[in-house]
Coordinates of C-alpha atoms and ligand atoms in Angstrom, one line a residue:
Chain A
M230 CA 60.2 171.2 75.2
S231 CA 60.2 167.6 74.5
L232 CA 60.5 165.1 71.7
A233 CA 57.1 163.7 72.6
Q234 CA 55.5 167.2 72.3
A235 CA 57.2 167.7 68.9
L236 CA 56.0 164.3 67.7
L237 CA 52.4 164.8 68.9
T238 CA 52.1 168.2 67.3
G239 CA 54.4 167.8 64.3
D240 CA 56.1 171.0 65.2
P241 CA 59.9 170.9 65.3
G242 CA 59.8 174.0 67.4
Y243 CA 59.2 171.8 70.5
L244 CA 62.3 169.8 70.0
P245 CA 64.9 170.2 72.7
S246 CA 67.9 172.1 71.5
R247 CA 71.4 172.6 72.7
R248 CA 70.5 176.0 74.0
E249 CA 68.8 174.1 76.9
E250 CA 71.3 173.2 79.5
A251 CA 69.9 169.7 80.0
W252 CA 70.2 169.0 76.3
R253 CA 73.3 170.8 75.3
W254 CA 75.1 167.6 74.3
T255 CA 72.1 165.9 72.7
D256 CA 70.8 168.4 70.2
L257 CA 67.6 167.2 68.6
R258 CA 66.5 170.5 67.1
G259 CA 69.6 170.7 64.9
L260 CA 69.2 167.1 63.8
I261 CA 65.5 166.9 62.9
R262 CA 64.2 169.3 60.4
V263 CA 60.9 167.6 59.7
L264 CA 59.2 165.2 62.1
P265 CA 58.3 161.8 60.7
P266 CA 54.7 160.7 60.2
P267 CA 53.2 158.7 63.0
A268 CA 53.6 154.9 62.9
P269 CA 50.7 153.0 61.4
A270 CA 49.0 150.3 63.5
F271 CA 51.2 147.3 63.6
C272 CA 50.0 144.1 61.9
G273 CA 52.3 141.2 61.4
D274 CA 54.2 138.7 63.4
L275 CA 56.6 139.7 66.1
P276 CA 59.9 137.8 66.4
L277 CA 60.5 135.9 69.6
A278 CA 62.4 137.8 72.2
S279 CA 66.0 137.1 71.7
F280 CA 66.8 137.1 75.3
A281 CA 63.8 135.1 76.5
A282 CA 65.6 131.8 76.8
P283 CA 66.9 131.9 80.3
F284 CA 64.1 134.1 81.5
P285 CA 60.7 132.5 82.0
T286 CA 58.2 135.3 82.4
E287 CA 55.0 136.9 81.4
E288 CA 55.6 139.2 78.4
V289 CA 54.3 142.7 77.9
V290 CA 54.8 144.0 74.4
I291 CA 54.5 147.6 73.2
V292 CA 54.9 148.2 69.5
D293 CA 55.6 151.7 68.3
G294 CA 54.2 153.1 71.5
Q295 CA 50.9 151.0 71.3
G296 CA 50.0 148.3 73.8
P297 CA 49.1 147.8 77.4
T298 CA 49.2 151.0 79.4
G299 CA 50.2 149.5 82.7
L300 CA 51.5 146.7 84.8
D301 CA 50.3 146.5 88.3
I302 CA 51.7 144.1 90.8
P303 CA 49.5 143.6 93.9
A304 CA 50.8 143.8 97.4
G305 CA 53.0 141.0 98.5
E306 CA 53.2 139.3 95.0
T307 CA 56.3 138.3 93.1
R308 CA 56.6 138.5 89.3
R309 CA 59.1 138.1 86.5
I310 CA 58.2 140.3 83.6
S311 CA 59.7 140.9 80.2
L312 CA 58.7 144.3 78.9
R313 CA 59.4 144.6 75.1
L314 CA 59.5 148.0 73.6
I315 CA 59.5 147.3 69.9
N316 CA 60.2 149.8 67.1
A317 CA 58.5 148.3 64.1
A318 CA 57.7 151.0 61.5
A319 CA 60.6 152.2 59.4
G320 CA 61.1 156.0 59.4
A321 CA 58.0 156.6 61.6
G322 CA 57.5 158.5 64.8
H323 CA 55.8 157.3 68.0
V324 CA 55.1 158.3 71.6
G325 CA 54.4 155.7 74.3
R326 CA 53.9 155.6 78.0
V327 CA 53.6 152.7 80.3
R328 CA 53.2 152.3 84.0
V329 CA 54.9 149.7 86.2
S330 CA 53.6 149.8 89.7
L331 CA 54.4 147.6 92.6
E332 CA 52.2 147.8 95.7
A333 CA 53.5 147.5 99.2
G334 CA 55.8 144.5 99.6
A335 CA 55.5 143.4 96.0
R336 CA 58.6 142.1 94.2
A337 CA 59.5 142.0 90.6
V338 CA 62.3 141.3 88.2
L339 CA 61.9 143.2 84.9
L340 CA 63.8 142.7 81.7
Q341 CA 63.1 145.7 79.5
T342 CA 64.3 145.3 75.9
H343 CA 64.4 148.0 73.3
E344 CA 64.2 146.2 70.0
A345 CA 64.1 147.4 66.4
L346 CA 62.6 145.7 63.4
A347 CA 63.3 148.6 61.1
G348 CA 65.4 151.7 61.1
G349 CA 65.0 155.4 60.9
Y350 CA 62.4 155.7 63.7
V351 CA 62.0 158.6 66.1
G352 CA 60.4 157.7 69.4
E353 CA 59.9 158.7 72.9
T354 CA 58.7 156.4 75.7
Q355 CA 58.1 157.2 79.2
I356 CA 58.0 154.6 81.9
D357 CA 56.4 155.5 85.2
I358 CA 57.7 153.3 87.9
S359 CA 56.3 153.4 91.4
L360 CA 57.4 151.2 94.3
G361 CA 55.2 151.0 97.4
D362 CA 56.4 150.6 101.0
G363 CA 59.0 147.8 101.1
A364 CA 58.5 146.9 97.4
R365 CA 61.5 145.7 95.5
L366 CA 62.2 145.9 91.8
E367 CA 65.2 144.8 89.8
R368 CA 65.3 146.0 86.2
L369 CA 67.7 145.3 83.4
V370 CA 67.4 147.5 80.3
L371 CA 68.9 146.4 77.0
A372 CA 68.7 149.3 74.6
D373 CA 69.4 147.9 71.1
D374 CA 68.5 150.8 68.9
R375 CA 69.4 151.2 65.2
E376 CA 72.3 153.4 64.2
D377 CA 70.0 155.7 62.3
A378 CA 67.3 156.0 65.0
V379 CA 66.4 158.8 67.4
S380 CA 65.2 157.4 70.7
V381 CA 64.4 159.0 74.0
T382 CA 63.4 156.9 77.0
I383 CA 62.4 158.4 80.3
S384 CA 62.1 156.4 83.4
D385 CA 60.3 158.2 86.2
V386 CA 60.8 156.3 89.4
R387 CA 59.2 157.0 92.8
L388 CA 60.3 155.0 95.8
A389 CA 58.0 154.8 98.9
R390 CA 59.3 154.0 102.4
G391 CA 61.9 151.1 102.5
A392 CA 61.6 150.4 98.7
V393 CA 64.5 149.0 96.8
F394 CA 65.2 149.7 93.2
N395 CA 68.1 148.0 91.5
D396 CA 68.5 149.1 87.9
A397 CA 71.0 148.4 85.1
V398 CA 70.9 150.1 81.7
L399 CA 73.0 148.7 78.9
T400 CA 73.3 150.4 75.6
T401 CA 75.0 150.6 72.2
G402 CA 73.5 154.0 71.4
A403 CA 71.7 155.3 68.3
R404 CA 72.0 158.3 66.0
R405 CA 70.8 160.2 69.0
Q406 CA 69.7 158.3 72.1
R407 CA 68.8 159.5 75.5
L408 CA 68.1 157.2 78.4
E409 CA 67.0 159.4 81.2
T410 CA 66.2 158.4 84.8
R411 CA 64.4 160.6 87.3
L412 CA 64.2 159.0 90.7
T413 CA 62.8 160.3 93.9
H414 CA 63.3 158.9 97.3
A415 CA 59.9 160.1 98.6
A416 CA 59.5 158.6 102.0
G417 CA 62.8 157.6 103.4
E418 CA 64.9 154.5 104.1
S419 CA 64.7 153.5 100.4
E420 CA 67.6 152.3 98.3
A421 CA 68.5 152.8 94.7
R422 CA 71.3 151.3 92.7
L423 CA 71.7 152.7 89.2
L424 CA 74.1 150.9 86.9
G425 CA 74.9 152.0 83.4
L426 CA 77.0 150.5 80.7
Y427 CA 77.6 151.9 77.2
R428 CA 79.6 150.5 74.3
L429 CA 79.6 153.0 71.4
A430 CA 81.1 152.7 68.0
G431 CA 80.7 154.2 64.5
R432 CA 78.8 157.5 64.7
R433 CA 76.6 156.5 67.6
H434 CA 75.5 158.6 70.4
A435 CA 74.2 157.8 73.9
D436 CA 73.1 160.1 76.6
L437 CA 72.7 158.8 80.1
T438 CA 71.1 161.5 82.1
S439 CA 69.8 161.1 85.6
L440 CA 68.3 163.2 88.4
I441 CA 68.2 161.5 91.8
E442 CA 66.3 163.4 94.4
H443 CA 66.5 162.7 98.1
E444 CA 63.4 164.2 99.7
S445 CA 63.4 162.3 102.9
P446 CA 65.8 160.9 105.4
G447 CA 67.9 157.8 105.5
S448 CA 67.9 156.8 101.9
A449 CA 70.8 155.5 99.7
S450 CA 71.7 156.0 96.1
D451 CA 74.6 154.2 94.4
Q452 CA 75.2 155.0 90.8
L453 CA 77.9 153.5 88.7
V454 CA 78.2 154.1 84.9
K455 CA 81.0 152.8 82.8
G456 CA 81.5 152.8 79.1
T457 CA 83.7 152.9 76.0
V458 CA 83.6 155.1 72.9
D459 CA 85.2 154.1 69.7
G460 CA 85.1 155.5 66.1
Q461 CA 83.4 158.9 66.0
S462 CA 80.9 158.1 68.7
R463 CA 79.9 160.3 71.6
A464 CA 78.8 159.5 75.1
V465 CA 77.1 161.9 77.4
F466 CA 76.8 161.4 81.2
Q467 CA 74.9 163.9 83.2
G468 CA 74.3 162.7 86.7
R469 CA 72.8 164.9 89.3
I470 CA 72.0 164.0 92.9
L471 CA 70.0 166.5 94.8
V472 CA 69.7 166.0 98.6
R473 CA 66.9 168.3 99.7
P474 CA 66.6 170.0 103.1
G475 CA 65.6 167.5 105.7
A476 CA 66.9 164.4 103.8
D477 CA 69.4 163.8 106.6
R478 CA 71.5 160.7 106.8
T479 CA 71.5 160.3 103.0
D480 CA 74.1 158.1 101.5
A481 CA 74.9 159.0 97.9
R482 CA 77.5 157.7 95.6
M483 CA 78.1 158.4 92.0
G484 CA 80.8 157.1 89.6
H485 CA 81.3 157.6 85.9
H486 CA 84.3 156.1 84.1
A487 CA 84.9 156.0 80.4
L488 CA 87.5 154.7 78.1
V489 CA 88.1 156.6 74.8
L490 CA 89.3 154.1 72.2
S491 CA 89.8 156.4 69.3
D492 CA 91.0 160.0 68.6
T493 CA 87.7 161.0 67.1
A494 CA 85.4 159.7 69.9
E495 CA 84.1 162.0 72.6
V496 CA 82.9 161.8 76.2
D497 CA 81.0 164.6 77.9
A498 CA 80.4 164.2 81.6
K499 CA 78.8 166.4 84.1
P500 CA 78.5 164.8 87.6
E501 CA 76.8 167.0 90.2
L502 CA 76.0 166.6 93.8
E503 CA 74.0 169.2 95.6
I504 CA 73.5 168.8 99.3
Y505 CA 71.2 170.8 101.5
A506 CA 70.8 168.3 104.4
D507 CA 72.8 167.2 107.4
D508 CA 74.9 164.2 108.2
V509 CA 75.1 163.2 104.5
S510 CA 77.7 160.8 103.3
C511 CA 78.7 161.4 99.7
A512 CA 81.3 160.3 97.2
H513 CA 81.7 160.8 93.5
G514 CA 84.3 160.1 90.9
N515 CA 84.6 160.7 87.2
T516 CA 87.4 159.5 85.0
V517 CA 88.0 159.5 81.3
G518 CA 91.0 157.5 80.1
T519 CA 92.5 155.4 77.3
L520 CA 93.5 151.8 77.1
D521 CA 96.7 151.0 79.0
D522 CA 99.4 150.4 76.5
E523 CA 101.4 148.3 78.9
A524 CA 98.4 146.0 79.4
L525 CA 97.8 145.8 75.7
F526 CA 101.4 144.7 75.1
Y527 CA 101.2 142.2 77.9
L528 CA 98.2 140.5 76.3
R529 CA 99.8 140.6 72.8
Q530 CA 103.1 139.1 74.3
R531 CA 100.9 136.2 75.5
G532 CA 99.6 135.7 72.0
M533 CA 96.4 137.7 71.6
S534 CA 96.0 139.7 68.4
E535 CA 95.7 143.4 68.9
A536 CA 92.0 143.4 68.2
R537 CA 91.4 140.5 70.6
A538 CA 93.5 142.2 73.3
R539 CA 91.6 145.5 72.9
A540 CA 88.3 143.7 73.1
F541 CA 89.5 141.7 76.1
L542 CA 90.6 144.8 78.0
T543 CA 87.5 146.9 77.2
E544 CA 85.2 144.1 78.2
A545 CA 87.1 143.7 81.4
Y546 CA 86.9 147.4 82.0
V547 CA 83.1 147.7 81.8
S548 CA 82.1 144.3 83.1
A549 CA 82.6 145.4 86.8
V550 CA 79.3 147.2 86.4
L551 CA 77.4 143.9 85.9
D552 CA 78.6 142.6 89.3
G553 CA 76.0 144.9 90.8
I554 CA 73.1 142.9 89.2
T555 CA 71.8 140.6 91.9
D556 CA 69.3 138.5 90.0
Q557 CA 71.1 135.5 88.5
D558 CA 69.0 135.3 85.3
L559 CA 69.4 139.0 84.6
Q560 CA 73.1 138.6 85.3
T561 CA 73.3 135.9 82.7
V562 CA 71.4 137.9 80.1
A563 CA 73.6 141.0 80.8
R564 CA 76.8 139.0 80.4
A565 CA 75.6 137.5 77.2
W566 CA 74.7 140.9 75.9
L567 CA 78.2 142.2 76.7
A568 CA 79.9 139.1 75.2
R569 CA 78.0 139.7 72.0
E570 CA 79.1 143.4 71.9
A571 CA 82.7 142.5 72.7
A572 CA 83.1 139.8 70.0
P573 CA 85.9 141.2 67.8
Chain B
M89 CA 123.9 124.8 62.6
T90 CA 122.5 128.2 63.5
A91 CA 121.5 128.9 67.0
L92 CA 117.8 129.0 68.2
L93 CA 118.2 132.8 68.8
E94 CA 120.8 134.7 66.9
V95 CA 121.1 138.4 67.6
R96 CA 123.6 140.3 65.4
N97 CA 124.7 143.9 65.8
L98 CA 121.3 144.9 67.2
S99 CA 120.9 148.6 67.7
A100 CA 117.7 150.2 69.1
R101 CA 116.5 153.4 70.5
V102 CA 113.6 154.7 72.4
A103 CA 112.3 158.3 72.4
D104 CA 115.5 159.4 70.5
T105 CA 117.8 157.8 73.0
Q106 CA 120.1 155.1 71.7
I107 CA 119.9 152.2 74.2
L108 CA 121.3 149.2 72.4
S109 CA 124.3 149.5 70.2
N110 CA 125.7 146.6 68.1
L111 CA 124.5 143.9 70.5
S112 CA 125.4 140.4 69.5
L113 CA 124.3 137.2 71.2
S114 CA 124.0 133.6 70.1
L115 CA 121.8 131.2 72.0
P116 CA 121.9 127.6 70.9
A117 CA 118.8 125.3 71.3
G118 CA 118.6 123.7 74.7
E119 CA 120.9 126.2 76.4
V120 CA 120.2 128.6 79.2
H121 CA 122.2 131.8 79.2
A122 CA 122.3 134.5 81.9
I123 CA 122.5 138.2 81.3
M124 CA 123.8 140.4 84.0
G125 CA 124.7 144.1 84.0
P126 CA 124.3 147.3 85.8
N127 CA 121.0 149.2 86.2
G128 CA 120.0 151.0 83.0
A129 CA 122.4 148.9 80.8
G130 CA 119.6 148.0 78.5
K131 CA 118.7 144.5 79.6
S132 CA 114.9 145.1 79.7
T133 CA 115.2 147.0 76.5
L134 CA 116.7 144.0 74.8
S135 CA 113.8 141.8 76.1
H136 CA 111.3 144.4 74.8
V137 CA 112.9 144.7 71.4
L138 CA 113.0 140.9 71.1
T139 CA 109.3 140.6 72.0
G140 CA 108.2 143.6 69.8
K141 CA 107.0 146.1 72.4
P142 CA 105.8 149.3 70.6
G143 CA 107.9 152.4 71.1
Y144 CA 111.3 150.9 70.3
E145 CA 112.9 151.7 67.1
V146 CA 115.4 149.2 65.7
T147 CA 118.2 151.2 64.0
G148 CA 120.4 148.4 62.9
G149 CA 121.2 144.7 63.0
E150 CA 118.9 141.7 63.3
A151 CA 117.4 139.1 65.5
R152 CA 116.5 135.6 64.1
L153 CA 114.6 132.8 65.7
D154 CA 115.2 129.5 64.0
D155 CA 116.8 131.5 61.3
Q156 CA 113.7 133.5 60.7
D157 CA 113.5 137.3 61.0
L158 CA 112.0 137.9 64.3
L159 CA 111.9 141.7 64.2
A160 CA 109.4 141.9 61.3
L161 CA 106.7 140.1 63.2
E162 CA 103.9 141.5 65.4
P163 CA 104.3 140.7 69.1
E164 CA 101.5 138.1 69.0
A165 CA 103.1 136.3 66.1
R166 CA 106.4 136.1 68.0
A167 CA 104.4 134.7 70.9
S168 CA 102.8 132.0 68.9
R169 CA 106.2 131.1 67.4
G170 CA 107.2 130.5 71.0
V171 CA 108.7 133.7 72.4
F172 CA 107.8 134.3 76.0
L173 CA 108.7 137.1 78.3
S174 CA 108.5 136.9 82.0
F175 CA 108.0 140.7 82.7
Q176 CA 110.2 142.5 85.1
Y177 CA 107.0 144.4 86.1
P178 CA 104.0 142.2 85.4
V179 CA 100.9 144.1 84.5
E180 CA 97.7 144.1 86.5
I181 CA 94.5 143.4 84.5
P182 CA 91.4 144.2 86.5
G183 CA 88.2 142.4 85.7
V184 CA 89.9 139.4 84.1
P185 CA 90.3 136.2 86.1
A186 CA 93.8 134.8 85.6
L187 CA 92.4 131.5 84.4
T188 CA 90.3 133.2 81.7
F189 CA 93.2 135.2 80.6
L190 CA 95.6 132.3 80.4
R191 CA 93.1 130.1 78.5
T192 CA 92.4 132.8 76.0
A193 CA 96.2 133.3 75.5
L194 CA 96.9 129.6 75.1
N195 CA 94.1 129.1 72.6
A196 CA 95.1 132.2 70.6
Q197 CA 98.6 130.8 70.2
K198 CA 97.3 127.4 69.3
K199 CA 94.9 128.9 66.7
A200 CA 97.7 130.9 65.2
R201 CA 99.8 127.7 64.9
G202 CA 96.9 125.8 63.3
E203 CA 96.5 123.5 66.3
A204 CA 93.3 122.5 68.0
E205 CA 92.1 124.6 70.9
V206 CA 92.3 123.1 74.3
S207 CA 89.0 122.2 75.9
A208 CA 88.0 123.6 79.3
P209 CA 88.5 120.4 81.3
D210 CA 91.9 119.7 79.7
F211 CA 93.0 123.2 80.3
L212 CA 92.0 123.0 84.0
K213 CA 93.8 119.8 84.4
L214 CA 96.9 121.3 82.8
V215 CA 96.8 124.4 85.0
R216 CA 96.1 122.5 88.2
A217 CA 99.2 120.3 87.6
K218 CA 101.5 123.2 86.8
A219 CA 100.2 125.3 89.7
A220 CA 100.7 122.4 92.1
G221 CA 104.3 122.1 90.8
L222 CA 104.9 125.8 91.7
K223 CA 103.1 125.4 95.1
M224 CA 100.5 128.0 94.0
D225 CA 97.1 128.2 95.6
F226 CA 94.7 127.4 92.7
D227 CA 92.1 129.9 94.1
M228 CA 94.5 132.7 93.3
L229 CA 93.9 131.9 89.6
K230 CA 90.2 132.8 90.0
R231 CA 91.2 136.3 91.0
A232 CA 91.7 139.2 88.6
L233 CA 95.1 138.7 87.0
N234 CA 97.9 140.2 89.2
V235 CA 95.5 142.6 90.9
G236 CA 96.5 142.8 94.5
F237 CA 99.1 140.1 94.1
S238 CA 102.3 140.5 96.1
G239 CA 105.5 141.0 94.1
G240 CA 106.5 137.4 94.6
E241 CA 103.0 136.1 93.6
K242 CA 103.2 138.1 90.4
K243 CA 106.5 136.5 89.5
R244 CA 105.2 133.0 90.3
M245 CA 102.2 133.8 88.0
E246 CA 104.7 134.6 85.2
I247 CA 106.4 131.2 85.6
L248 CA 103.1 129.5 85.7
Q249 CA 102.1 131.1 82.4
M250 CA 105.4 130.0 81.0
A251 CA 104.8 126.5 82.1
V252 CA 101.4 126.4 80.5
L253 CA 102.4 128.2 77.3
A254 CA 105.5 126.0 76.9
P255 CA 107.6 128.5 74.8
R256 CA 110.6 127.8 72.7
L257 CA 112.4 130.9 73.8
A258 CA 111.8 132.1 77.3
I259 CA 113.2 135.5 78.4
L260 CA 113.1 135.9 82.2
D261 CA 113.6 139.5 83.2
E262 CA 114.5 139.6 86.9
T263 CA 112.0 137.0 87.7
D264 CA 114.0 136.4 90.9
S265 CA 113.7 139.9 92.3
G266 CA 111.1 140.2 95.0
L267 CA 111.1 136.5 95.7
D268 CA 111.7 135.1 99.2
I269 CA 114.2 132.3 99.6
D270 CA 111.6 129.5 99.3
A271 CA 109.9 131.1 96.4
L272 CA 113.2 131.5 94.6
R273 CA 113.9 127.8 94.9
I274 CA 110.4 126.9 93.8
V275 CA 110.6 129.2 90.8
A276 CA 114.1 128.0 89.9
E277 CA 112.9 124.4 90.0
G278 CA 110.0 125.4 87.8
V279 CA 112.4 126.9 85.3
N280 CA 114.7 123.8 85.5
A281 CA 111.7 121.6 84.8
L282 CA 111.2 123.4 81.6
R283 CA 114.7 122.8 80.3
A284 CA 114.5 120.8 77.1
P285 CA 116.7 120.2 74.1
D286 CA 114.5 122.3 71.9
R287 CA 113.9 125.1 74.4
S288 CA 116.3 128.0 75.2
M289 CA 116.2 130.5 78.0
L290 CA 117.6 134.0 78.5
V291 CA 117.7 134.7 82.2
I292 CA 118.3 138.3 83.2
T293 CA 119.3 138.7 86.8
H294 CA 121.3 140.8 89.2
Y295 CA 122.0 137.9 91.6
Q296 CA 124.3 134.9 91.7
R297 CA 121.8 133.2 94.0
L298 CA 119.4 132.4 91.2
L299 CA 122.2 131.0 89.1
D300 CA 123.1 128.6 91.9
Y301 CA 119.8 126.9 91.2
I302 CA 119.6 127.5 87.5
R303 CA 123.0 126.5 86.3
P304 CA 123.4 128.7 83.1
D305 CA 125.5 127.4 80.2
R306 CA 126.9 130.8 79.6
V307 CA 126.9 134.2 81.3
H308 CA 126.9 137.5 79.4
V309 CA 127.6 140.9 80.7
L310 CA 125.5 143.6 79.2
A311 CA 126.8 147.2 79.7
G312 CA 126.2 150.3 77.8
G313 CA 123.8 148.6 75.4
R314 CA 126.0 145.8 74.2
I315 CA 127.5 142.5 75.4
V316 CA 130.9 143.4 76.7
A317 CA 132.0 140.0 78.1
S318 CA 130.8 136.4 77.9
G319 CA 132.0 133.3 79.8
G320 CA 131.0 130.2 81.7
P321 CA 129.1 130.2 85.0
E322 CA 132.3 131.3 86.8
L323 CA 131.9 134.8 85.3
A324 CA 128.9 135.4 87.5
L325 CA 131.0 134.6 90.5
D326 CA 133.7 137.1 89.4
L327 CA 131.0 139.7 88.9
E328 CA 129.7 139.1 92.4
R329 CA 133.2 139.7 93.8
E330 CA 134.4 142.5 91.6
G331 CA 131.3 144.4 90.5
Y332 CA 130.8 145.9 87.0
D333 CA 133.5 148.6 87.1
R334 CA 135.9 147.0 84.6
F335 CA 133.1 146.2 82.2
V336 CA 131.5 149.6 82.3
D337 CA 135.0 150.9 81.3
L338 CA 134.9 148.5 78.4
A339 CA 131.5 149.7 77.3
A340 CA 132.5 153.3 77.3
Ligands
ATP711 N1 110.8 155.4 77.2 C1 112.0 155.7 77.5 N2 112.5 157.0 77.2 C2 113.8 157.3 77.5 N3 114.7 156.5 78.0 C3 114.3 155.2 78.3 C4 112.9 154.8 78.1 N4 112.8 153.5 78.5 C5 114.0 153.2 79.0 N5 114.9 154.2 78.9 C6 116.3 154.2 79.3 O1 117.0 153.1 78.7 C7 118.0 152.7 79.6 C8 117.9 151.2 79.7 O2 116.8 150.8 80.4 P1 116.5 149.3 80.7 O3 115.2 149.2 81.4 O4 116.6 148.4 79.5 O5 117.6 148.9 81.8 P2 117.9 147.6 82.6 O6 119.3 147.1 82.1 O7 116.8 146.6 82.4 O8 118.0 148.1 84.1 P3 117.5 147.4 85.4 O9 118.6 146.5 85.9 O10 117.4 148.6 86.4 O11 116.2 146.7 85.2 C9 117.8 153.4 80.9 O12 118.8 154.4 81.0 C10 116.4 153.9 80.8 O13 116.3 155.1 81.5
MG712 MG1 115.3 145.9 83.6

């Protein structure tokens, strides 16, 4: 069952439904009765990337699933790449797949933007990321989907020995949106940091699901997801870390923290750590709270309007996530994105 | 002439408990008044009602600032009209550098008053000068507001904010508690430096020591939710000697 299968066959019977454990909070079967027609080939001019300014790079553009199939970075090379996934056709469906592979010792900084030129689209994109021995990838994903869109993005990440993957996913959600990460520490001594930040309002939905598998010894995973839900929005966090037999000396951390800003918003969280190895160090935390009234009054007493004070506190709440971005340009882009989202 | 702050027969309750009953107080412009009183008397409640903290219900009376109804205004509108509260328990705001917070607050107030916002360099100059006056390490202002600050550092931060925001009516709720002897003197000097003909202060304290530095024009005793006695600075000395017993009887 997958959205891609349903789109390719036109058969809604393939849509994931809430009866499946992994999709119980992101029901697509109940939402989509008829699958949209496939997107026509794109002809026209693309707008310039809105975040290109502080980020000089080569650009890879995929429109409605069509475009280059892969990006290969040879051993020892360093690149800065902007990967633009553009939804262009209104009310159309598309399936895309792209490969990002770094050979041994290669380094890359990747800015992945999900952009929309029109609404009502239904799309699934899979990104296969592989990092060779000692390779290092830092990625920032800005998922700017439309409120009436259905969008599934799957990042499948494989880390070879000593590889380092530093990932940050920022989203405002969609009608239904799933940003899924499957990551495997395949050969040991690798490191992954998965950061997530969501700001949901209106009737938007975002689902950050991840499966991190430790198959080999001495690797580290550090996941931190923070977000806010307002209006009637709904956030889903499903994080699973699986430490397989033999993956000794694994270090795994997972944190998910959400602020609920309205009575009608909802957060569903399911953090799971499963450990079948020895000498594993693990920590996880999951909190769902509301804005602190004392803090809110403190800010208003100093002269900020209630709206400004709320925006101030929520921005402060989530911004800690961005501290984990090490590349300065990506850091700047991420902060600008958050500031735009926080403007009252 | 009416006083800068005029409180008449103010009654207020919180969660169905009557805390203030018929409290009256007149604070002329340029004066500093001290409020003393036993724990639980309603001193902080008065400061919260005057600044508009949600959760308090005014059941009678009025409070006027410059002869304008204060109680009808939102907390932020009171702030931009010059009402400042130094909190008994300052709040920690993770993720927000103190400098960013203070500049946002100052500019929000200026905007509400229709004044030009202060530029980043001018703001830094202003804060540097005020921080130096209070012997505060400027680097502390780059840290998240009050997070991990000691009790005394938090109180100093309150006074710094007051100095930068330059209010018309400052309410200091136990700003002296938690301060060491040197800090107490520095904070008191900071308060004295802000004395001005068009600025008034309400200093809530349990200790005569602070009043040795900040010579109040008048001292009020708040017990059982109202002002039960008022007098000159010597009243504070009486209280120090005799305690609150006779006033608590008065309040009953
Ligand atoms: N939310 C609340 N619900 C019920 N009672 C409250 C609430 N807040 C305050 N009170 C009560 O109101 C009374 C006055 O409290 P307040 O904090 O104003 O006293 P205070 O004079 O400032 O005391 P202190 O000197 O200890 O600071 C106390 O008895 C307190 O327990
Ligand atoms: Mg008090």
